[in-house]
Short mmCIF file of C-alpha atoms and ligand atoms in Angstrom, two decimals:
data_model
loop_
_atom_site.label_atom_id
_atom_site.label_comp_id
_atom_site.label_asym_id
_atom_site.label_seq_id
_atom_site.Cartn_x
_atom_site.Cartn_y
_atom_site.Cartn_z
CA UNK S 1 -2.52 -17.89 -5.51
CA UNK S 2 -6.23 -18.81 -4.09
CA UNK S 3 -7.20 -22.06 -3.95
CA UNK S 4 -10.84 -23.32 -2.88
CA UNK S 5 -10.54 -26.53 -0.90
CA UNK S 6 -14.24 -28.20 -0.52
CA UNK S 7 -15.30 -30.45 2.15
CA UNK S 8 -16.46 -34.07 1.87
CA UNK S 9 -19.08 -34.51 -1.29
CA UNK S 10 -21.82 -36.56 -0.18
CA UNK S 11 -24.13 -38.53 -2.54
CA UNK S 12 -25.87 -36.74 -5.11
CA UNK S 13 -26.92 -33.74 -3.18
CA UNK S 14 -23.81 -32.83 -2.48
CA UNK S 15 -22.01 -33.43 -6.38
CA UNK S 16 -25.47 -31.53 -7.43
CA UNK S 17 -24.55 -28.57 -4.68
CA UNK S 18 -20.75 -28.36 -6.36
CA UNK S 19 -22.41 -28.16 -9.82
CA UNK S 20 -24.47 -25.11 -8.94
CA UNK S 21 -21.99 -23.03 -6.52
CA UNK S 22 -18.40 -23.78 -8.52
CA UNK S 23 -19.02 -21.40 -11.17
CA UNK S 24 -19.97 -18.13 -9.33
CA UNK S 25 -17.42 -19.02 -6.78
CA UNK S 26 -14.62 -19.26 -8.95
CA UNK S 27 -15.42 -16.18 -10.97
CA UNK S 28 -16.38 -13.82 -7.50
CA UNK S 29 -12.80 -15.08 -5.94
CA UNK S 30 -10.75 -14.98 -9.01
CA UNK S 31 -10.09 -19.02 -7.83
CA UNK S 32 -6.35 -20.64 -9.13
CA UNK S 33 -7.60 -24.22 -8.56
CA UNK S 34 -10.04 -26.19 -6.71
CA UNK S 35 -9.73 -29.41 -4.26
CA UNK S 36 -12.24 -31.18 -3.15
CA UNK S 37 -12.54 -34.20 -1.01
CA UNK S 38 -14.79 -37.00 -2.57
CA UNK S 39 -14.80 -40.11 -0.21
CA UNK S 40 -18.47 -40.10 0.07
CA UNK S 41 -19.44 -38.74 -2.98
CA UNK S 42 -21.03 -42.31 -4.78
CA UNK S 43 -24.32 -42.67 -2.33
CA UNK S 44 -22.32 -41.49 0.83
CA UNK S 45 -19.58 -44.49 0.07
CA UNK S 46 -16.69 -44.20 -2.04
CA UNK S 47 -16.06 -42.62 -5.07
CA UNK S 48 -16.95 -44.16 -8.39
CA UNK S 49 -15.09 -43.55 -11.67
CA UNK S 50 -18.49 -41.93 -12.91
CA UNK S 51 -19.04 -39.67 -9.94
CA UNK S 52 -15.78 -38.79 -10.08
CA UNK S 53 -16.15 -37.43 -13.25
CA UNK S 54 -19.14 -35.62 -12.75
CA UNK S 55 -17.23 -33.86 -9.73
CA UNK S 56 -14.65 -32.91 -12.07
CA UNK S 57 -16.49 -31.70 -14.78
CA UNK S 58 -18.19 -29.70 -12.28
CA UNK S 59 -15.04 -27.71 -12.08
CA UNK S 60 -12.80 -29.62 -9.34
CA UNK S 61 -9.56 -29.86 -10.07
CA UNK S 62 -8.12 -32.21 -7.85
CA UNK S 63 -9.74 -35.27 -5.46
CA UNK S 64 -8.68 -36.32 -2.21
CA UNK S 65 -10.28 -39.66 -0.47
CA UNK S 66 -10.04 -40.80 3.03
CA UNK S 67 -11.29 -44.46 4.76
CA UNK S 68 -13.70 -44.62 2.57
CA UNK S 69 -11.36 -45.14 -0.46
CA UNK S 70 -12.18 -48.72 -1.03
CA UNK S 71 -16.14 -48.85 -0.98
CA UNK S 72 -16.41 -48.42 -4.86
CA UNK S 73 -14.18 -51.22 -6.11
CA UNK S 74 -14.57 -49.79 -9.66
CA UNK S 75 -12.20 -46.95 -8.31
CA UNK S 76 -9.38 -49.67 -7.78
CA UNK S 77 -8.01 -49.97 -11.45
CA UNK S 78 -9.00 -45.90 -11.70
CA UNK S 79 -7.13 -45.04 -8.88
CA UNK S 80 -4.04 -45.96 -11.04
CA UNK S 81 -4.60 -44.19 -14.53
CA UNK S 82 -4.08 -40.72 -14.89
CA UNK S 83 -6.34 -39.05 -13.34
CA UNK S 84 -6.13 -36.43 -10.58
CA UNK S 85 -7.52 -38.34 -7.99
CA UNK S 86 -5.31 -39.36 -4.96
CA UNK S 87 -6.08 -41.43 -1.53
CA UNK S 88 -4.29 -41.61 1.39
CA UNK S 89 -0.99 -41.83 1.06
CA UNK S 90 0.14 -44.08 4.53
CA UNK S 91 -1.40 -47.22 2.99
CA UNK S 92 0.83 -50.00 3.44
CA UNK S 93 3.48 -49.62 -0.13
CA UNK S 94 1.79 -51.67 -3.27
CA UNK S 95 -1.84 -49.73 -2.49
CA UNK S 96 -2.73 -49.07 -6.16
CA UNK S 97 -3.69 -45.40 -6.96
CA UNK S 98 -0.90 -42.98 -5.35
CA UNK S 99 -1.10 -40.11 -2.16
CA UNK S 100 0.21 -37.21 -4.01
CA UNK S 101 0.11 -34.92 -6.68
CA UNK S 102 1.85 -32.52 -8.66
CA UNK S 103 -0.29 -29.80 -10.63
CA UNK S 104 -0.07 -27.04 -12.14
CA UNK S 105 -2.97 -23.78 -11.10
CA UNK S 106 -4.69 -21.17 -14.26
CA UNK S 107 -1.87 -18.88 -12.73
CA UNK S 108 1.01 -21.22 -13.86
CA UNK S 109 2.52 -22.22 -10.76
CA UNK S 110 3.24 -25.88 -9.66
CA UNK S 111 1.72 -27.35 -6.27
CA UNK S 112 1.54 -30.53 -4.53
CA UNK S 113 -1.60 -31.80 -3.21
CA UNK S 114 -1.12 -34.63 -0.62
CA UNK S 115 -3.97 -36.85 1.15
CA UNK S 116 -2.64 -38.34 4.06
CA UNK S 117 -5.03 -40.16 6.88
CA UNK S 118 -5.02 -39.87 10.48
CA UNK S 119 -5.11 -43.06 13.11
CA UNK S 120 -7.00 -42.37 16.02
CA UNK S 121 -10.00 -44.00 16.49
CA UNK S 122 -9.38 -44.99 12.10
CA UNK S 123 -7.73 -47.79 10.69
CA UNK S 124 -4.04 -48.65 11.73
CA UNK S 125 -1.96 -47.11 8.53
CA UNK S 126 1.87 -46.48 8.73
CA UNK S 127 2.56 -43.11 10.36
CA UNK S 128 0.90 -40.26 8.96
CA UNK S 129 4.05 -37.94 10.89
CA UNK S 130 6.77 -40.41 8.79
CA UNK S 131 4.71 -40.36 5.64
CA UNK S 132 4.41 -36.37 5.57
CA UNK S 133 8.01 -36.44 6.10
CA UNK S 134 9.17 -38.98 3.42
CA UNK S 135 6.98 -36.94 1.01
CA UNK S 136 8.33 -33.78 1.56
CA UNK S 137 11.81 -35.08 1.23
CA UNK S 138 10.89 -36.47 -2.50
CA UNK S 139 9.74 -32.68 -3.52
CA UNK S 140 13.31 -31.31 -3.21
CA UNK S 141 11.93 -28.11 -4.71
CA UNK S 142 10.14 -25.97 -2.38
CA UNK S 143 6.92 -25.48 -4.31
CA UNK S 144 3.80 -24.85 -2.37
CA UNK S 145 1.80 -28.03 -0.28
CA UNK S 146 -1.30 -28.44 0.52
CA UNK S 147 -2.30 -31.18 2.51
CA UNK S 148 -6.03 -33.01 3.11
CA UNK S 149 -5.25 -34.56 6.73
CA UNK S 150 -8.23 -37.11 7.17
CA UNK S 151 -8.81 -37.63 10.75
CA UNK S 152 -11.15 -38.15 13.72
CA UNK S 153 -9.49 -36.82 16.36
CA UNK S 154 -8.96 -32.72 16.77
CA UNK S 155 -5.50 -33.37 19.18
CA UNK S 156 -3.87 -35.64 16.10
CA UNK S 157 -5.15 -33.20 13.36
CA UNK S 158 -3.78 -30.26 15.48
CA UNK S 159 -0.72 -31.50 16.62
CA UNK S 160 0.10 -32.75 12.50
CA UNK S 161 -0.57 -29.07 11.43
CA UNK S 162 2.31 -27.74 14.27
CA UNK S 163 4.51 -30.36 13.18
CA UNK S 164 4.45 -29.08 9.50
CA UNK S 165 4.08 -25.86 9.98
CA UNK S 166 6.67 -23.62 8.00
CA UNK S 167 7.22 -26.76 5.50
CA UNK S 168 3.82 -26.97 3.94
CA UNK S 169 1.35 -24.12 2.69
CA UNK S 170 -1.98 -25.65 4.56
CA UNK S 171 -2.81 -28.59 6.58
CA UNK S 172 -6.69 -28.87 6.20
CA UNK S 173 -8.55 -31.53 8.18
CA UNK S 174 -11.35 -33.56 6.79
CA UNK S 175 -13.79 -36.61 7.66
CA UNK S 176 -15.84 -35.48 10.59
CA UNK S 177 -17.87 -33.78 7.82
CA UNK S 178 -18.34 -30.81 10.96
CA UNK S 179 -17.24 -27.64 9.85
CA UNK S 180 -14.99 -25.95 13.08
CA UNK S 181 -14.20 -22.36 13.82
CA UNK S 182 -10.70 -22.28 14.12
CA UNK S 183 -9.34 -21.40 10.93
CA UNK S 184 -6.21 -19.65 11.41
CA UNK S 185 -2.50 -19.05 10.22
CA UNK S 186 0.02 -20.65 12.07
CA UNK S 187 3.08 -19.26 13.69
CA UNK S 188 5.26 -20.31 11.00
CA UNK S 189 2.77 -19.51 7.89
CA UNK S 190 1.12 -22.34 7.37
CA UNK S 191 -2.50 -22.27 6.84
CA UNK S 192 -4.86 -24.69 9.27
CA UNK S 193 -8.26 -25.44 9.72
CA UNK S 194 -9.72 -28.73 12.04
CA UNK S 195 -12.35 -29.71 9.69
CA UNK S 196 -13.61 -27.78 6.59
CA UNK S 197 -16.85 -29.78 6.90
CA UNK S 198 -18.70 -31.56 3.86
CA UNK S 199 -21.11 -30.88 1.01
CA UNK S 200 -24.44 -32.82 2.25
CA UNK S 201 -27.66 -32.92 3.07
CA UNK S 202 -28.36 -29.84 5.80
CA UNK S 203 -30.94 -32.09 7.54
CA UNK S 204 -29.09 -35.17 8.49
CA UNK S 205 -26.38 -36.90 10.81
CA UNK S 206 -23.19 -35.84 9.06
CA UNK S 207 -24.76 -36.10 5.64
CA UNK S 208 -26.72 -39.45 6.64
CA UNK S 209 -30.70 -39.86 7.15
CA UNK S 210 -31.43 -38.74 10.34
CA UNK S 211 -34.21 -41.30 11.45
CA UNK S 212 -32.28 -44.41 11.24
CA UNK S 213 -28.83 -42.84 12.48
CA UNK S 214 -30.77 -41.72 15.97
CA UNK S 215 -32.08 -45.33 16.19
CA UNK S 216 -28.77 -47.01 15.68
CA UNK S 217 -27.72 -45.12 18.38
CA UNK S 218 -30.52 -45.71 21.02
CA UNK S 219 -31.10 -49.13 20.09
CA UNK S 220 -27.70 -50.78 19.13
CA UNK S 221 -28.43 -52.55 16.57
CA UNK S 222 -27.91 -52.06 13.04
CA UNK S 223 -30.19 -50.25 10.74
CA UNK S 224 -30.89 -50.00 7.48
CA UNK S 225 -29.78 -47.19 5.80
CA UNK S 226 -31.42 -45.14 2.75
CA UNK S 227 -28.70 -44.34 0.08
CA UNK S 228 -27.28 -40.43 0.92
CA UNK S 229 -28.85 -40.08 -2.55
CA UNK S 230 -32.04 -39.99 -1.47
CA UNK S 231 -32.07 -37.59 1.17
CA UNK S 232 -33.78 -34.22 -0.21
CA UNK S 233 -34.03 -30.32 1.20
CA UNK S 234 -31.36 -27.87 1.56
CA UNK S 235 -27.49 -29.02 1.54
CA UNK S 236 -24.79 -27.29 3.45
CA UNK S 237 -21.65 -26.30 1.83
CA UNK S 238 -18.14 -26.05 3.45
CA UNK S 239 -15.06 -24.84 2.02
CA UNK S 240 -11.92 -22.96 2.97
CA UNK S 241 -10.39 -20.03 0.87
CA UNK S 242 -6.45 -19.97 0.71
CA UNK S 243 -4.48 -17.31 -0.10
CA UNK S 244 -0.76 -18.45 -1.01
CA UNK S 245 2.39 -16.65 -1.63
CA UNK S 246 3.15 -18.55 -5.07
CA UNK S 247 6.95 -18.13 -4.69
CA UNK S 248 7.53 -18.76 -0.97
CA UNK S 249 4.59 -21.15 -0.25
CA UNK S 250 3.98 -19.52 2.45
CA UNK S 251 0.06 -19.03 3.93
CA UNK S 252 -1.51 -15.25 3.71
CA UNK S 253 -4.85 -16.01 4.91
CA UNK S 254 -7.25 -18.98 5.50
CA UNK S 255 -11.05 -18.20 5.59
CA UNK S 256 -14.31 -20.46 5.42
CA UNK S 257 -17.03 -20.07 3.24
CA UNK S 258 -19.64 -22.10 4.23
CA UNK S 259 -23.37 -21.73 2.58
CA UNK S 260 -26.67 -23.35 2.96
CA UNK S 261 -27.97 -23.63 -0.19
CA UNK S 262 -31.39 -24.80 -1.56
CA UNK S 263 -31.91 -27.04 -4.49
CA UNK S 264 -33.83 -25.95 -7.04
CA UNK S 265 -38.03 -27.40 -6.76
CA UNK S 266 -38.07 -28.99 -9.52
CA UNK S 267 -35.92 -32.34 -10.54
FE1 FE2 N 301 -16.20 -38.24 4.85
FE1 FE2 N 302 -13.76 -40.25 6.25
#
């Protein structure tokens, strides 16, 4: 089975970037399902009920969110109909929405998706170790898992990904929005990569405008940002490829595809 996992969607550029790429994607690697994690996709905050939509009528399958879950309140009530959209799932119990999901690929075989968030230099959620563990003890069947780890830092994402390797298919980091080049198969077959990266704006400070991000950080004080909408010129695109043994769950082979692609001239 080969799934496409996509990198944080942010703003408009980046939902507009999906849109374009998805299709010849899919149909040049004969693509099972596709993930993609939207936290910033509604202006760089969030995820709305409408962007949503747009991302999965663009051809993603299943969303993932991270600490940026809240920023749309909209996606609140959302969160809990059924729609595949999940957000970290070591929120304190009561969160609405849920942090897994069962699916079903083209090819007919079940999966679990599961978004769980890291806590290093992030908010202070239960453990993301426990959580991983009390979720893989509810799917008594082995099918395959993937899991979106959201995290800041590289030690936690890296040291998650050896503690579940052998018991999930892939452990794929998210949030920095900076692709890294260590995509690789752990010793026990499960599939890992630090960061895929995001969907954004090429020219920016992870996917933000780069003028006022440079002066927030040499003068301190808070600046006005534009909306991630607005940002304009090429976006880059990161994903990971899986290849999955659909019986055993085990990984065959991770590898990026990352593009910079330019928008069409005219809007
Ligand atoms: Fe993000
Ligand atoms: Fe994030």
């Amino acid at each position: 089975m080969r799934i496409l996992f996509i990198g944080d969607i942010v703003g408009r550029p980046g939902r507009e970037c999906v849109a374009r790429l998805l299709p010849s994607l899919r149909a040049q690697h004969k693509i099972d399902l596709v993930i993609a994690n939207g936290e910033n996709a509604a202006g760089g905050f969030g995820l709305s009920p409408k962007t949503a939509q747009e991302i999965l009528d663009a051809g993603v399958e299943v969303i993932t969110l991270g600490n940026h879950t809240w920023a749309q309140k909209e996606i609140i009530p959302y969160l809990d109909t059924d729609v595949p959209v999940i957000r970290p799932l070591n929120y304190p119990p009561g969160t609405p929405g849920r942090g897994w999901l069962r699916v079903s690929t083209r090819q007919g075989t079940d999966i679990a998706i599961v978004n769980i968030m890291g806590r290093v230099f992030m908010d202070p959620l239960d453990s993301p170790f426990r959580a991983a563990d009390a979720v893989l003890a509810e799917l008594a069947d082995s099918i395959p898992v993937v899991v979106d780890f959201h995290a800041e830092a590289t030690s936690e994402k890296v040291a998650m990904a050896n503690y579940l390797d052998g018991r999930v298919s892939a452990v794929l980091g998210t949030h920095t929005h900076v692709p890294t080049a260590d995509a690789r198969v752990l010793p026990e077959g499960t599939l890992y990569v630090t960061d895929v990266g995001m969907v954004g704006p090429y020219n920016s400070v992870i996917g933000a405008e780069t003028d006022a991000m440079v002066r927030r950080f040499v003068t301190q004080l808070p600046v006005r940002q534009n909306r991630r909408d607005q940002i304009e010129g090429p976006v880059s695109f990161n994903a990971v490829l899986l290849e999955i043994d659909s019986g055993t769950g085990r990984g065959r082979s991770i590898r990026r595809i990352d593009i910079i692609d330019e928008p069409p001239a005219e809007r």
